[in-house]
């Protein structure tokens, strides 16, 4: 049973429709629809909200294991009893021994079950709030070695935890993407319960947005909150609370201030205001990927000829090109009953022969 099937199952057991579940979880109904259709998997934040709304654990949504079923082995139950009945000092000693046995280096001396809190700790304490994030400086502080190698198309990066080594595939050239890759690997390295000896990034080209692996979801959450710290990002995104938003403005912010990819910053903008924004990736005259909240856009649909994205793909440039303007809502929203407009800002990437689109609801 997959994540989407478990969400559907629990929602129906509680006699909730998608809108009711969305309200209870503090999410948008279109997001629930996307999760249940399998078009998109929930982020870590969404998993937390869904688990509370459905009265289950995150582990259940991801793996199907109920909380009370997590500990079945008698030895594990005994260990839990010992830990619960120990003094605070003894608990610390047990934890240190567990870390040692697992090969985990507790460099942060920090404990939480939330990857976002680990990112905050790293930013505020390890990096002393220095911004933008110097990912190579952080890796050095954590005694992590970064080398370039040939992963033969298996993945974009490989973390060898016991060797304190990150191997970046030699085909990776885009600095912003490399930054996200290394930050994700650092997430796996620092989260104590990520106990595998090795971790891959984008194994066999799999999108990080479509993964249902909880470790990958958590490491991605860590990376996103590390390189775009919420306390800094919110101040910038508040500037986009009204009006038409151009990718030209966001690209300048992504390149000059955050040193991240434009797509990454656009996705954060959607998270900031799910009612106003949607991000679309298109190629070959088809919608390939969608990241949205309340604006419903279906993937694997042909692009509307009235869209700026269609225009860019029709006459592809050898250089990066931006086109934007108001378009009818039904240009992007399938079966839209709304006769209003969206502001479309689309930019063509000649390297990937694709278009990134930011849609703003007017």
mmCIF file of C-alpha atoms in Angstrom:
data_model
loop_
_atom_site.group_PDB
_atom_site.id
_atom_site.type_symbol
_atom_site.label_atom_id
_atom_site.label_comp_id
_atom_site.label_asym_id
_atom_site.label_seq_id
_atom_site.Cartn_x
_atom_site.Cartn_y
_atom_site.Cartn_z
ATOM 1 C CA UNK A 1 0.000 0.000 0.000
ATOM 2 C CA UNK A 2 1.385 3.425 -0.986
ATOM 3 C CA UNK A 3 1.227 6.808 0.792
ATOM 4 C CA UNK A 4 -1.725 7.903 -1.331
ATOM 5 C CA UNK A 5 -3.623 4.684 -0.582
ATOM 6 C CA UNK A 6 -3.068 5.046 3.166
ATOM 7 C CA UNK A 7 -4.286 8.661 3.096
ATOM 8 C CA UNK A 8 -7.432 7.594 1.225
ATOM 9 C CA UNK A 9 -7.988 4.641 3.553
ATOM 10 C CA UNK A 10 -7.695 6.684 6.757
ATOM 11 C CA UNK A 11 -9.730 9.578 5.361
ATOM 12 C CA UNK A 12 -12.598 7.230 4.479
ATOM 13 C CA UNK A 13 -12.384 5.507 7.876
ATOM 14 C CA UNK A 14 -12.979 8.933 9.443
ATOM 15 C CA UNK A 15 -15.842 9.631 7.000
ATOM 16 C CA UNK A 16 -14.128 12.738 5.669
ATOM 17 C CA UNK A 17 -14.168 14.077 2.144
ATOM 18 C CA UNK A 18 -11.070 15.748 0.675
ATOM 19 C CA UNK A 19 -12.237 19.244 1.586
ATOM 20 C CA UNK A 20 -12.930 18.238 5.206
ATOM 21 C CA UNK A 21 -9.541 16.557 5.525
ATOM 22 C CA UNK A 22 -7.842 19.618 4.044
ATOM 23 C CA UNK A 23 -9.565 21.884 6.573
ATOM 24 C CA UNK A 24 -8.689 19.607 9.478
ATOM 25 C CA UNK A 25 -5.030 19.400 8.356
ATOM 26 C CA UNK A 26 -4.663 23.077 7.500
ATOM 27 C CA UNK A 27 -3.987 22.250 3.849
ATOM 28 C CA UNK A 28 -5.667 23.144 0.553
ATOM 29 C CA UNK A 29 -8.206 20.704 -1.012
ATOM 30 C CA UNK A 30 -6.221 20.596 -4.313
ATOM 31 C CA UNK A 31 -3.173 19.417 -2.358
ATOM 32 C CA UNK A 32 -5.156 16.481 -0.923
ATOM 33 C CA UNK A 33 -6.351 15.699 -4.447
ATOM 34 C CA UNK A 34 -2.778 15.685 -5.730
ATOM 35 C CA UNK A 35 -1.587 13.448 -2.889
ATOM 36 C CA UNK A 36 -4.424 10.962 -3.380
ATOM 37 C CA UNK A 37 -3.995 10.856 -7.157
ATOM 38 C CA UNK A 38 -0.267 10.254 -6.801
ATOM 39 C CA UNK A 39 0.672 13.323 -8.853
ATOM 40 C CA UNK A 40 2.687 14.598 -5.903
ATOM 41 C CA UNK A 41 3.842 13.202 -2.581
ATOM 42 C CA UNK A 42 3.416 15.223 0.642
ATOM 43 C CA UNK A 43 6.336 17.264 1.922
ATOM 44 C CA UNK A 44 7.596 16.641 5.448
ATOM 45 C CA UNK A 45 5.472 19.534 6.749
ATOM 46 C CA UNK A 46 2.389 18.143 4.999
ATOM 47 C CA UNK A 47 3.048 14.669 6.440
ATOM 48 C CA UNK A 48 3.123 16.162 9.953
ATOM 49 C CA UNK A 49 -0.221 17.916 9.385
ATOM 50 C CA UNK A 50 -1.827 14.870 7.768
ATOM 51 C CA UNK A 51 -0.671 12.555 10.548
ATOM 52 C CA UNK A 52 -2.347 14.797 13.155
ATOM 53 C CA UNK A 53 -5.521 15.139 11.095
ATOM 54 C CA UNK A 54 -5.800 11.388 10.460
ATOM 55 C CA UNK A 55 -4.778 10.390 14.012
ATOM 56 C CA UNK A 56 -1.844 8.288 12.803
ATOM 57 C CA UNK A 57 1.939 8.580 12.877
ATOM 58 C CA UNK A 58 4.143 9.811 10.057
ATOM 59 C CA UNK A 59 5.684 6.325 10.047
ATOM 60 C CA UNK A 60 2.275 4.839 9.294
ATOM 61 C CA UNK A 61 1.636 7.180 6.344
ATOM 62 C CA UNK A 62 5.041 6.400 4.868
ATOM 63 C CA UNK A 63 5.542 2.728 5.748
ATOM 64 C CA UNK A 64 2.178 1.426 6.934
ATOM 65 C CA UNK A 65 3.525 0.624 10.397
ATOM 66 C CA UNK A 66 1.285 1.783 13.231
ATOM 67 C CA UNK A 67 2.985 3.424 16.208
ATOM 68 C CA UNK A 68 2.056 0.645 18.572
ATOM 69 C CA UNK A 69 3.461 -1.880 16.098
ATOM 70 C CA UNK A 70 6.835 -0.150 15.910
ATOM 71 C CA UNK A 71 8.228 -2.063 18.879
ATOM 72 C CA UNK A 72 7.499 -5.764 18.661
ATOM 73 C CA UNK A 73 10.813 -7.350 19.611
ATOM 74 C CA UNK A 74 11.115 -8.159 23.348
ATOM 75 C CA UNK A 75 14.684 -6.808 23.422
ATOM 76 C CA UNK A 76 13.514 -3.470 21.984
ATOM 77 C CA UNK A 77 10.762 -3.243 24.585
ATOM 78 C CA UNK A 78 13.281 -3.940 27.357
ATOM 79 C CA UNK A 79 15.611 -1.244 26.006
ATOM 80 C CA UNK A 80 12.753 1.255 25.956
ATOM 81 C CA UNK A 81 11.831 0.400 29.558
ATOM 82 C CA UNK A 82 15.442 0.818 30.655
ATOM 83 C CA UNK A 83 15.669 4.195 28.915
ATOM 84 C CA UNK A 84 12.366 5.463 30.314
ATOM 85 C CA UNK A 85 13.341 4.548 33.867
ATOM 86 C CA UNK A 86 16.880 5.977 33.694
ATOM 87 C CA UNK A 87 18.098 9.279 35.104
ATOM 88 C CA UNK A 88 18.832 12.132 32.707
ATOM 89 C CA UNK A 89 22.563 11.515 32.993
ATOM 90 C CA UNK A 90 22.101 7.801 32.337
ATOM 91 C CA UNK A 91 19.915 8.559 29.308
ATOM 92 C CA UNK A 92 22.727 10.727 27.943
ATOM 93 C CA UNK A 93 25.203 7.866 28.398
ATOM 94 C CA UNK A 94 22.843 5.418 26.677
ATOM 95 C CA UNK A 95 22.389 7.815 23.765
ATOM 96 C CA UNK A 96 26.143 8.307 23.384
ATOM 97 C CA UNK A 97 26.654 4.552 23.356
ATOM 98 C CA UNK A 98 23.858 4.139 20.792
ATOM 99 C CA UNK A 99 25.461 6.810 18.592
ATOM 100 C CA UNK A 100 28.831 5.092 18.900
ATOM 101 C CA UNK A 101 27.340 1.706 17.990
ATOM 102 C CA UNK A 102 25.533 3.211 14.991
ATOM 103 C CA UNK A 103 28.630 5.060 13.821
ATOM 104 C CA UNK A 104 26.878 8.412 14.330
ATOM 105 C CA UNK A 105 28.979 11.437 15.243
ATOM 106 C CA UNK A 106 26.911 13.668 17.496
ATOM 107 C CA UNK A 107 28.679 16.867 16.464
ATOM 108 C CA UNK A 108 25.714 19.143 17.156
ATOM 109 C CA UNK A 109 24.894 17.864 20.664
ATOM 110 C CA UNK A 110 21.304 18.632 19.771
ATOM 111 C CA UNK A 111 18.172 16.499 19.916
ATOM 112 C CA UNK A 112 14.917 16.823 17.990
ATOM 113 C CA UNK A 113 12.713 14.674 15.771
ATOM 114 C CA UNK A 114 12.110 17.542 13.349
ATOM 115 C CA UNK A 115 14.659 17.962 10.495
ATOM 116 C CA UNK A 116 13.754 21.658 10.267
ATOM 117 C CA UNK A 117 14.984 22.156 13.843
ATOM 118 C CA UNK A 118 18.299 20.529 12.929
ATOM 119 C CA UNK A 119 18.607 22.955 9.994
ATOM 120 C CA UNK A 120 17.887 25.864 12.335
ATOM 121 C CA UNK A 121 20.496 24.618 14.810
ATOM 122 C CA UNK A 122 23.128 24.317 12.084
ATOM 123 C CA UNK A 123 22.360 27.796 10.738
ATOM 124 C CA UNK A 124 22.274 29.567 14.118
ATOM 125 C CA UNK A 125 24.996 27.672 15.988
ATOM 126 C CA UNK A 126 27.339 25.850 13.613
ATOM 127 C CA UNK A 127 27.341 28.682 11.047
ATOM 128 C CA UNK A 128 26.650 31.510 13.543
ATOM 129 C CA UNK A 129 23.886 32.831 11.295
ATOM 130 C CA UNK A 130 26.253 33.525 8.387
ATOM 131 C CA UNK A 131 24.295 34.065 5.173
ATOM 132 C CA UNK A 132 24.235 33.111 2.334
ATOM 133 C CA UNK A 133 25.057 29.550 3.305
ATOM 134 C CA UNK A 134 28.562 28.478 2.307
ATOM 135 C CA UNK A 135 27.874 24.773 1.898
ATOM 136 C CA UNK A 136 31.549 23.881 1.429
ATOM 137 C CA UNK A 137 32.504 25.722 4.623
ATOM 138 C CA UNK A 138 29.777 23.822 6.490
ATOM 139 C CA UNK A 139 30.984 20.483 5.125
ATOM 140 C CA UNK A 140 34.500 21.322 6.322
ATOM 141 C CA UNK A 141 33.213 22.235 9.802
ATOM 142 C CA UNK A 142 31.495 18.832 9.936
ATOM 143 C CA UNK A 143 34.683 17.052 8.796
ATOM 144 C CA UNK A 144 32.998 15.940 5.582
ATOM 145 C CA UNK A 145 35.122 15.393 2.505
ATOM 146 C CA UNK A 146 33.595 16.234 -0.893
ATOM 147 C CA UNK A 147 35.086 14.595 -3.970
ATOM 148 C CA UNK A 148 34.130 14.430 -7.642
ATOM 149 C CA UNK A 149 33.652 10.957 -9.106
ATOM 150 C CA UNK A 150 31.887 8.940 -11.775
ATOM 151 C CA UNK A 151 28.686 7.415 -10.392
ATOM 152 C CA UNK A 152 27.917 5.975 -13.847
ATOM 153 C CA UNK A 153 24.448 7.470 -14.007
ATOM 154 C CA UNK A 154 23.284 5.772 -10.793
ATOM 155 C CA UNK A 155 22.727 9.062 -8.943
ATOM 156 C CA UNK A 156 23.834 12.673 -8.700
ATOM 157 C CA UNK A 157 25.600 12.096 -5.390
ATOM 158 C CA UNK A 158 26.483 9.416 -2.856
ATOM 159 C CA UNK A 159 27.054 9.842 0.887
ATOM 160 C CA UNK A 160 29.314 7.342 2.631
ATOM 161 C CA UNK A 161 28.494 8.070 6.281
ATOM 162 C CA UNK A 162 31.161 5.928 7.891
ATOM 163 C CA UNK A 163 33.831 7.528 5.703
ATOM 164 C CA UNK A 164 32.591 11.117 6.139
ATOM 165 C CA UNK A 165 32.581 11.409 2.356
ATOM 166 C CA UNK A 166 30.228 12.868 -0.242
ATOM 167 C CA UNK A 167 30.849 11.837 -3.843
ATOM 168 C CA UNK A 168 29.421 14.216 -6.445
ATOM 169 C CA UNK A 169 28.872 12.842 -9.916
ATOM 170 C CA UNK A 170 31.233 14.502 -12.378
ATOM 171 C CA UNK A 171 28.322 15.435 -14.666
ATOM 172 C CA UNK A 172 26.942 17.871 -12.091
ATOM 173 C CA UNK A 173 27.828 21.386 -13.229
ATOM 174 C CA UNK A 174 25.085 23.732 -11.972
ATOM 175 C CA UNK A 175 26.329 25.319 -8.735
ATOM 176 C CA UNK A 176 22.868 25.944 -7.227
ATOM 177 C CA UNK A 177 21.898 22.325 -7.815
ATOM 178 C CA UNK A 178 25.174 21.128 -6.319
ATOM 179 C CA UNK A 179 24.462 23.271 -3.254
ATOM 180 C CA UNK A 180 21.077 21.595 -2.751
ATOM 181 C CA UNK A 181 22.639 18.176 -3.327
ATOM 182 C CA UNK A 182 25.340 18.679 -0.701
ATOM 183 C CA UNK A 183 22.835 20.177 1.769
ATOM 184 C CA UNK A 184 20.620 17.094 1.371
ATOM 185 C CA UNK A 185 23.563 14.757 1.949
ATOM 186 C CA UNK A 186 24.471 16.769 5.086
ATOM 187 C CA UNK A 187 20.880 16.224 6.254
ATOM 188 C CA UNK A 188 21.349 12.459 6.004
ATOM 189 C CA UNK A 189 24.688 12.815 7.769
ATOM 190 C CA UNK A 190 23.350 14.816 10.733
ATOM 191 C CA UNK A 191 19.932 13.282 11.410
ATOM 192 C CA UNK A 192 20.700 10.582 14.021
ATOM 193 C CA UNK A 193 18.031 8.114 12.911
ATOM 194 C CA UNK A 194 19.295 8.101 9.313
ATOM 195 C CA UNK A 195 21.366 5.058 10.083
ATOM 196 C CA UNK A 196 22.142 3.600 6.660
ATOM 197 C CA UNK A 197 25.807 3.381 5.734
ATOM 198 C CA UNK A 198 25.178 5.153 2.428
ATOM 199 C CA UNK A 199 22.605 7.438 0.831
ATOM 200 C CA UNK A 200 22.027 8.394 -2.802
ATOM 201 C CA UNK A 201 20.699 11.703 -4.130
ATOM 202 C CA UNK A 202 18.276 11.518 -7.063
ATOM 203 C CA UNK A 203 19.003 7.842 -7.639
ATOM 204 C CA UNK A 204 18.458 6.987 -11.305
ATOM 205 C CA UNK A 205 17.133 10.507 -11.873
ATOM 206 C CA UNK A 206 14.145 10.159 -9.547
ATOM 207 C CA UNK A 207 12.618 13.517 -8.600
ATOM 208 C CA UNK A 208 12.899 14.533 -4.952
ATOM 209 C CA UNK A 209 9.253 15.714 -5.107
ATOM 210 C CA UNK A 210 7.942 12.273 -6.032
ATOM 211 C CA UNK A 211 9.836 10.191 -3.471
ATOM 212 C CA UNK A 212 7.936 8.272 -0.800
ATOM 213 C CA UNK A 213 11.075 7.427 1.187
ATOM 214 C CA UNK A 214 10.811 9.112 4.594
ATOM 215 C CA UNK A 215 14.590 9.560 4.953
ATOM 216 C CA UNK A 216 14.712 11.337 1.579
ATOM 217 C CA UNK A 217 11.712 13.516 2.495
ATOM 218 C CA UNK A 218 13.336 14.505 5.809
ATOM 219 C CA UNK A 219 16.753 15.189 4.276
ATOM 220 C CA UNK A 220 15.104 17.344 1.598
ATOM 221 C CA UNK A 221 13.238 19.290 4.296
ATOM 222 C CA UNK A 222 16.519 19.818 6.160
ATOM 223 C CA UNK A 223 18.273 21.058 3.011
ATOM 224 C CA UNK A 224 15.491 23.435 1.984
ATOM 225 C CA UNK A 225 15.277 25.027 5.435
ATOM 226 C CA UNK A 226 19.064 25.272 5.678
ATOM 227 C CA UNK A 227 19.829 27.075 2.420
ATOM 228 C CA UNK A 228 16.702 29.251 2.516
ATOM 229 C CA UNK A 229 16.354 29.973 6.260
ATOM 230 C CA UNK A 230 12.694 30.738 7.098
ATOM 231 C CA UNK A 231 13.569 33.693 9.331
ATOM 232 C CA UNK A 232 15.314 35.433 6.401
ATOM 233 C CA UNK A 233 13.121 34.141 3.587
ATOM 234 C CA UNK A 234 9.847 35.309 5.114
ATOM 235 C CA UNK A 235 10.996 38.940 5.096
ATOM 236 C CA UNK A 236 11.749 38.752 1.372
ATOM 237 C CA UNK A 237 8.610 36.860 0.399
ATOM 238 C CA UNK A 238 6.414 39.353 2.241
ATOM 239 C CA UNK A 239 7.372 41.755 -0.556
ATOM 240 C CA UNK A 240 5.391 39.523 -2.947
ATOM 241 C CA UNK A 241 2.117 39.604 -1.019
ATOM 242 C CA UNK A 242 0.425 41.567 -3.815
ATOM 243 C CA UNK A 243 0.810 42.504 -7.465
ATOM 244 C CA UNK A 244 2.243 40.661 -10.470
ATOM 245 C CA UNK A 245 5.361 38.636 -9.681
ATOM 246 C CA UNK A 246 8.036 38.353 -12.347
ATOM 247 C CA UNK A 247 10.591 35.552 -12.588
ATOM 248 C CA UNK A 248 13.138 38.256 -13.403
ATOM 249 C CA UNK A 249 12.794 39.603 -9.849
ATOM 250 C CA UNK A 250 12.895 36.147 -8.289
ATOM 251 C CA UNK A 251 15.874 35.091 -10.380
ATOM 252 C CA UNK A 252 17.861 38.077 -9.129
ATOM 253 C CA UNK A 253 16.975 37.125 -5.543
ATOM 254 C CA UNK A 254 17.843 33.455 -6.133
ATOM 255 C CA UNK A 255 21.153 34.203 -7.854
ATOM 256 C CA UNK A 256 22.420 37.159 -5.861
ATOM 257 C CA UNK A 257 21.145 36.613 -2.323
ATOM 258 C CA UNK A 258 20.293 32.958 -1.713
ATOM 259 C CA UNK A 259 22.604 31.340 -4.280
ATOM 260 C CA UNK A 260 19.944 28.726 -5.046
ATOM 261 C CA UNK A 261 18.115 27.597 -8.161
ATOM 262 C CA UNK A 262 15.201 29.661 -9.412
ATOM 263 C CA UNK A 263 12.938 26.599 -9.203
ATOM 264 C CA UNK A 264 13.811 26.094 -5.531
ATOM 265 C CA UNK A 265 12.936 29.692 -4.650
ATOM 266 C CA UNK A 266 9.703 29.538 -6.673
ATOM 267 C CA UNK A 267 8.642 26.424 -4.770
ATOM 268 C CA UNK A 268 9.276 28.240 -1.495
ATOM 269 C CA UNK A 269 7.061 31.075 -2.746
ATOM 270 C CA UNK A 270 4.232 28.569 -3.319
ATOM 271 C CA UNK A 271 4.703 27.222 0.215
ATOM 272 C CA UNK A 272 4.558 30.810 1.490
ATOM 273 C CA UNK A 273 1.229 31.583 -0.232
ATOM 274 C CA UNK A 274 -0.501 28.478 -1.588
ATOM 275 C CA UNK A 275 -3.586 30.426 -2.648
ATOM 276 C CA UNK A 276 -1.804 32.805 -5.055
ATOM 277 C CA UNK A 277 1.002 30.898 -6.740
ATOM 278 C CA UNK A 278 1.765 27.806 -8.790
ATOM 279 C CA UNK A 279 4.972 26.614 -10.420
ATOM 280 C CA UNK A 280 4.992 24.610 -13.648
ATOM 281 C CA UNK A 281 7.791 22.918 -15.581
ATOM 282 C CA UNK A 282 7.073 22.280 -19.273
ATOM 283 C CA UNK A 283 8.887 20.717 -22.198
ATOM 284 C CA UNK A 284 7.942 19.178 -25.539
ATOM 285 C CA UNK A 285 4.720 21.258 -25.391
ATOM 286 C CA UNK A 286 3.527 19.344 -22.338
ATOM 287 C CA UNK A 287 3.124 20.122 -18.626
ATOM 288 C CA UNK A 288 5.674 17.874 -16.939
ATOM 289 C CA UNK A 289 5.720 18.916 -13.263
ATOM 290 C CA UNK A 290 3.448 21.045 -11.102
ATOM 291 C CA UNK A 291 4.026 22.479 -7.633
ATOM 292 C CA UNK A 292 0.902 24.249 -6.427
ATOM 293 C CA UNK A 293 -1.545 24.787 -3.603
ATOM 294 C CA UNK A 294 -5.081 25.862 -4.457
ATOM 295 C CA UNK A 295 -4.451 26.412 -8.179
ATOM 296 C CA UNK A 296 -5.251 23.071 -9.811
ATOM 297 C CA UNK A 297 -3.090 22.282 -12.838
ATOM 298 C CA UNK A 298 -2.894 18.747 -14.183
ATOM 299 C CA UNK A 299 0.394 17.148 -15.184
ATOM 300 C CA UNK A 300 1.014 15.412 -18.515
ATOM 301 C CA UNK A 301 -1.389 17.721 -20.354
ATOM 302 C CA UNK A 302 -0.659 19.521 -23.594
ATOM 303 C CA UNK A 303 0.238 23.182 -23.184
ATOM 304 C CA UNK A 304 -2.431 25.676 -24.161
ATOM 305 C CA UNK A 305 -1.404 27.614 -27.266
ATOM 306 C CA UNK A 306 -2.354 30.879 -25.539
ATOM 307 C CA UNK A 307 0.302 30.406 -22.856
ATOM 308 C CA UNK A 308 3.637 32.202 -22.832
ATOM 309 C CA UNK A 309 5.302 28.830 -22.236
ATOM 310 C CA UNK A 310 3.879 27.550 -25.550
ATOM 311 C CA UNK A 311 5.228 30.633 -27.334
ATOM 312 C CA UNK A 312 8.713 30.067 -25.917
ATOM 313 C CA UNK A 313 8.770 26.413 -27.007
ATOM 314 C CA UNK A 314 7.433 27.282 -30.450
ATOM 315 C CA UNK A 315 10.308 29.671 -31.182
ATOM 316 C CA UNK A 316 13.104 28.415 -28.896
ATOM 317 C CA UNK A 317 15.957 30.807 -28.321
ATOM 318 C CA UNK A 318 19.631 29.952 -27.998
ATOM 319 C CA UNK A 319 19.670 32.233 -24.971
ATOM 320 C CA UNK A 320 17.579 32.314 -21.810
ATOM 321 C CA UNK A 321 14.367 34.173 -22.646
ATOM 322 C CA UNK A 322 11.557 35.611 -20.500
ATOM 323 C CA UNK A 323 7.977 36.222 -21.569
ATOM 324 C CA UNK A 324 5.171 37.305 -19.289
ATOM 325 C CA UNK A 325 1.749 38.879 -19.134
ATOM 326 C CA UNK A 326 -1.887 38.335 -18.227
ATOM 327 C CA UNK A 327 -3.552 35.207 -19.606
ATOM 328 C CA UNK A 328 -7.091 33.809 -19.183
ATOM 329 C CA UNK A 329 -7.310 31.445 -16.203
ATOM 330 C CA UNK A 330 -8.431 28.556 -18.429
ATOM 331 C CA UNK A 331 -5.101 28.775 -20.273
ATOM 332 C CA UNK A 332 -3.627 26.797 -17.401
ATOM 333 C CA UNK A 333 -6.479 25.600 -15.193
ATOM 334 C CA UNK A 334 -8.238 22.655 -16.826
ATOM 335 C CA UNK A 335 -12.068 22.840 -16.788
ATOM 336 C CA UNK A 336 -11.861 26.237 -15.145
ATOM 337 C CA UNK A 337 -15.205 27.868 -14.428
ATOM 338 C CA UNK A 338 -13.349 31.036 -13.533
ATOM 339 C CA UNK A 339 -13.417 33.634 -16.306
ATOM 340 C CA UNK A 340 -10.678 35.649 -14.574
ATOM 341 C CA UNK A 341 -6.996 35.992 -15.331
ATOM 342 C CA UNK A 342 -3.596 34.778 -14.153
ATOM 343 C CA UNK A 343 -0.301 36.568 -14.470
ATOM 344 C CA UNK A 344 2.094 34.208 -16.241
ATOM 345 C CA UNK A 345 5.846 34.671 -16.041
ATOM 346 C CA UNK A 346 7.733 32.058 -18.071
ATOM 347 C CA UNK A 347 11.435 31.630 -18.740
ATOM 348 C CA UNK A 348 13.000 29.335 -21.357
ATOM 349 C CA UNK A 349 16.110 27.297 -20.500
ATOM 350 C CA UNK A 350 18.014 26.438 -23.704
ATOM 351 C CA UNK A 351 20.220 23.884 -21.939
ATOM 352 C CA UNK A 352 17.280 21.678 -20.945
ATOM 353 C CA UNK A 353 14.920 22.929 -23.706
ATOM 354 C CA UNK A 354 12.303 23.493 -21.034
ATOM 355 C CA UNK A 355 10.222 26.308 -19.568
ATOM 356 C CA UNK A 356 9.763 27.305 -15.934
ATOM 357 C CA UNK A 357 6.481 29.126 -15.283
ATOM 358 C CA UNK A 358 5.301 31.052 -12.247
ATOM 359 C CA UNK A 359 1.562 31.682 -12.171
ATOM 360 C CA UNK A 360 0.077 34.380 -9.949
ATOM 361 C CA UNK A 361 -3.643 34.512 -9.265
ATOM 362 C CA UNK A 362 -5.013 38.005 -9.898
#
